[in-house]
Amino acid sequence: MAKRRLPPLRSLEAFMHTVRLGSARAAANQLGLSPSALSRRIATLEEFIGKKLFTRARQSMQLTDEGQAFFEAVNPHMEALTRAVESQSENISLLRLRLGVLPMFGS
């Protein structure tokens, strides 16, 4: 049996959030990432699949036709994966804690 590789889940997550929210900034905020970190995750996915999913111009990202086709192909499977994990998890609640730290404490 041939070994199959999957793209990094975090890259898929960044892509899916960006498409669903229609904004890289909103997706980055929801994922707790900087816009540049989100962009790097999407670039990793683009490199993995060998297709441009977004066109980038200044402060915006526009979904390409290939990006739309990829989303339509992957979205049902990501939704099914989410449902499968939720149905098998006893405690699915996720708490996220954000801390603000002054620069002198971060070094």
PDB file of C-alpha atoms in Angstrom, residues 16-107:
ATOM      1  CA  MET A  16     -10.823  26.851   6.017  1.00  0.00           C
ATOM      2  CA  HIS A  17     -11.273  29.676   8.542  1.00  0.00           C
ATOM      3  CA  THR A  18     -10.117  32.267   6.015  1.00  0.00           C
ATOM      4  CA  VAL A  19     -12.583  31.079   3.391  1.00  0.00           C
ATOM      5  CA  ARG A  20     -15.486  30.739   5.828  1.00  0.00           C
ATOM      6  CA  LEU A  21     -14.942  34.135   7.425  1.00  0.00           C
ATOM      7  CA  GLY A  22     -14.048  35.859   4.155  1.00  0.00           C
ATOM      8  CA  SER A  23     -11.184  37.689   5.818  1.00  0.00           C
ATOM      9  CA  ALA A  24      -7.612  36.759   6.672  1.00  0.00           C
ATOM     10  CA  ARG A  25      -7.618  39.251   9.540  1.00  0.00           C
ATOM     11  CA  ALA A  26     -10.789  37.758  11.062  1.00  0.00           C
ATOM     12  CA  ALA A  27      -9.444  34.226  10.623  1.00  0.00           C
ATOM     13  CA  ALA A  28      -6.123  35.159  12.225  1.00  0.00           C
ATOM     14  CA  ASN A  29      -7.941  36.759  15.136  1.00  0.00           C
ATOM     15  CA  GLN A  30     -10.197  33.736  15.650  1.00  0.00           C
ATOM     16  CA  LEU A  31      -7.220  31.365  15.559  1.00  0.00           C
ATOM     17  CA  GLY A  32      -5.131  33.563  17.828  1.00  0.00           C
ATOM     18  CA  LEU A  33      -2.499  34.178  15.149  1.00  0.00           C
ATOM     19  CA  SER A  34      -0.887  37.212  13.631  1.00  0.00           C
ATOM     20  CA  PRO A  35      -1.947  37.866  10.018  1.00  0.00           C
ATOM     21  CA  SER A  36       1.581  36.988   8.853  1.00  0.00           C
ATOM     22  CA  ALA A  37       1.499  33.650  10.732  1.00  0.00           C
ATOM     23  CA  LEU A  38      -1.849  32.843   9.113  1.00  0.00           C
ATOM     24  CA  SER A  39      -0.430  33.748   5.707  1.00  0.00           C
ATOM     25  CA  ARG A  40       2.563  31.441   6.292  1.00  0.00           C
ATOM     26  CA  ARG A  41       0.255  28.561   7.175  1.00  0.00           C
ATOM     27  CA  ILE A  42      -1.725  29.088   3.986  1.00  0.00           C
ATOM     28  CA  ALA A  43       1.511  29.348   1.971  1.00  0.00           C
ATOM     29  CA  THR A  44       2.564  25.987   3.453  1.00  0.00           C
ATOM     30  CA  LEU A  45      -0.697  24.454   2.224  1.00  0.00           C
ATOM     31  CA  GLU A  46      -0.281  26.035  -1.216  1.00  0.00           C
ATOM     32  CA  GLU A  47       3.216  24.608  -1.459  1.00  0.00           C
ATOM     33  CA  PHE A  48       1.999  21.192  -0.326  1.00  0.00           C
ATOM     34  CA  ILE A  49      -0.769  20.934  -2.932  1.00  0.00           C
ATOM     35  CA  GLY A  50       1.082  22.870  -5.626  1.00  0.00           C
ATOM     36  CA  LYS A  51      -1.696  25.372  -6.293  1.00  0.00           C
ATOM     37  CA  LYS A  52      -2.303  29.030  -5.527  1.00  0.00           C
ATOM     38  CA  LEU A  53      -5.362  29.194  -3.290  1.00  0.00           C
ATOM     39  CA  PHE A  54      -5.367  32.967  -2.871  1.00  0.00           C
ATOM     40  CA  THR A  55      -4.109  35.981  -4.751  1.00  0.00           C
ATOM     41  CA  ARG A  56      -2.457  38.483  -2.461  1.00  0.00           C
ATOM     42  CA  ALA A  57      -2.565  42.216  -3.017  1.00  0.00           C
ATOM     43  CA  ARG A  58      -1.512  44.686  -0.355  1.00  0.00           C
ATOM     44  CA  GLN A  59      -3.687  43.968   2.678  1.00  0.00           C
ATOM     45  CA  SER A  60      -6.162  41.559   1.067  1.00  0.00           C
ATOM     46  CA  MET A  61      -6.372  37.949  -0.030  1.00  0.00           C
ATOM     47  CA  GLN A  62      -8.797  36.861  -2.742  1.00  0.00           C
ATOM     48  CA  LEU A  63      -9.782  33.219  -3.199  1.00  0.00           C
ATOM     49  CA  THR A  64      -8.743  31.864  -6.604  1.00  0.00           C
ATOM     50  CA  ASP A  65     -10.851  29.479  -8.700  1.00  0.00           C
ATOM     51  CA  GLU A  66      -8.471  26.684  -7.643  1.00  0.00           C
ATOM     52  CA  GLY A  67      -8.915  27.781  -4.032  1.00  0.00           C
ATOM     53  CA  GLN A  68     -12.695  27.624  -4.364  1.00  0.00           C
ATOM     54  CA  ALA A  69     -12.495  24.159  -5.946  1.00  0.00           C
ATOM     55  CA  PHE A  70     -10.150  22.976  -3.168  1.00  0.00           C
ATOM     56  CA  PHE A  71     -12.502  24.348  -0.487  1.00  0.00           C
ATOM     57  CA  GLU A  72     -15.512  22.635  -2.069  1.00  0.00           C
ATOM     58  CA  ALA A  73     -13.602  19.347  -2.261  1.00  0.00           C
ATOM     59  CA  VAL A  74     -12.214  19.462   1.282  1.00  0.00           C
ATOM     60  CA  ASN A  75     -15.003  21.158   3.260  1.00  0.00           C
ATOM     61  CA  PRO A  76     -17.407  18.175   3.456  1.00  0.00           C
ATOM     62  CA  HIS A  77     -14.585  15.957   4.691  1.00  0.00           C
ATOM     63  CA  MET A  78     -13.435  18.473   7.303  1.00  0.00           C
ATOM     64  CA  GLU A  79     -17.035  18.756   8.528  1.00  0.00           C
ATOM     65  CA  ALA A  80     -17.282  14.952   8.709  1.00  0.00           C
ATOM     66  CA  LEU A  81     -13.984  14.782  10.608  1.00  0.00           C
ATOM     67  CA  THR A  82     -15.231  17.418  13.058  1.00  0.00           C
ATOM     68  CA  ARG A  83     -18.461  15.488  13.660  1.00  0.00           C
ATOM     69  CA  ALA A  84     -16.563  12.205  14.091  1.00  0.00           C
ATOM     70  CA  VAL A  85     -14.194  13.692  16.656  1.00  0.00           C
ATOM     71  CA  GLU A  86     -17.038  15.390  18.521  1.00  0.00           C
ATOM     72  CA  SER A  87     -19.050  12.157  18.642  1.00  0.00           C
ATOM     73  CA  GLN A  88     -16.087  10.271  20.109  1.00  0.00           C
ATOM     74  CA  SER A  89     -15.029  12.930  22.607  1.00  0.00           C
ATOM     75  CA  GLU A  90     -16.418  12.932  26.110  1.00  0.00           C
ATOM     76  CA  ASN A  91     -15.453  16.508  26.900  1.00  0.00           C
ATOM     77  CA  ILE A  92     -15.300  18.563  23.716  1.00  0.00           C
ATOM     78  CA  SER A  93     -15.342  21.988  25.366  1.00  0.00           C
ATOM     79  CA  LEU A  94     -12.225  23.971  24.617  1.00  0.00           C
ATOM     80  CA  LEU A  95     -11.069  26.857  26.690  1.00  0.00           C
ATOM     81  CA  ARG A  96      -8.546  29.305  25.321  1.00  0.00           C
ATOM     82  CA  LEU A  97      -6.622  31.600  27.607  1.00  0.00           C
ATOM     83  CA  ARG A  98      -4.969  34.681  26.168  1.00  0.00           C
ATOM     84  CA  LEU A  99      -2.302  36.412  28.160  1.00  0.00           C
ATOM     85  CA  GLY A 100      -0.967  39.888  27.656  1.00  0.00           C
ATOM     86  CA  VAL A 101       2.637  40.196  28.787  1.00  0.00           C
ATOM     87  CA  LEU A 102       4.761  43.318  28.912  1.00  0.00           C
ATOM     88  CA  PRO A 103       7.914  43.103  26.749  1.00  0.00           C
ATOM     89  CA  MET A 104      10.219  43.154  29.769  1.00  0.00           C
ATOM     90  CA  PHE A 105       8.574  39.945  31.053  1.00  0.00           C
ATOM     91  CA  GLY A 106       8.637  38.226  27.667  1.00  0.00           C
ATOM     92  CA  SER A 107      12.416  38.328  27.328  1.00  0.00           C
TER      93      SER A 107
END
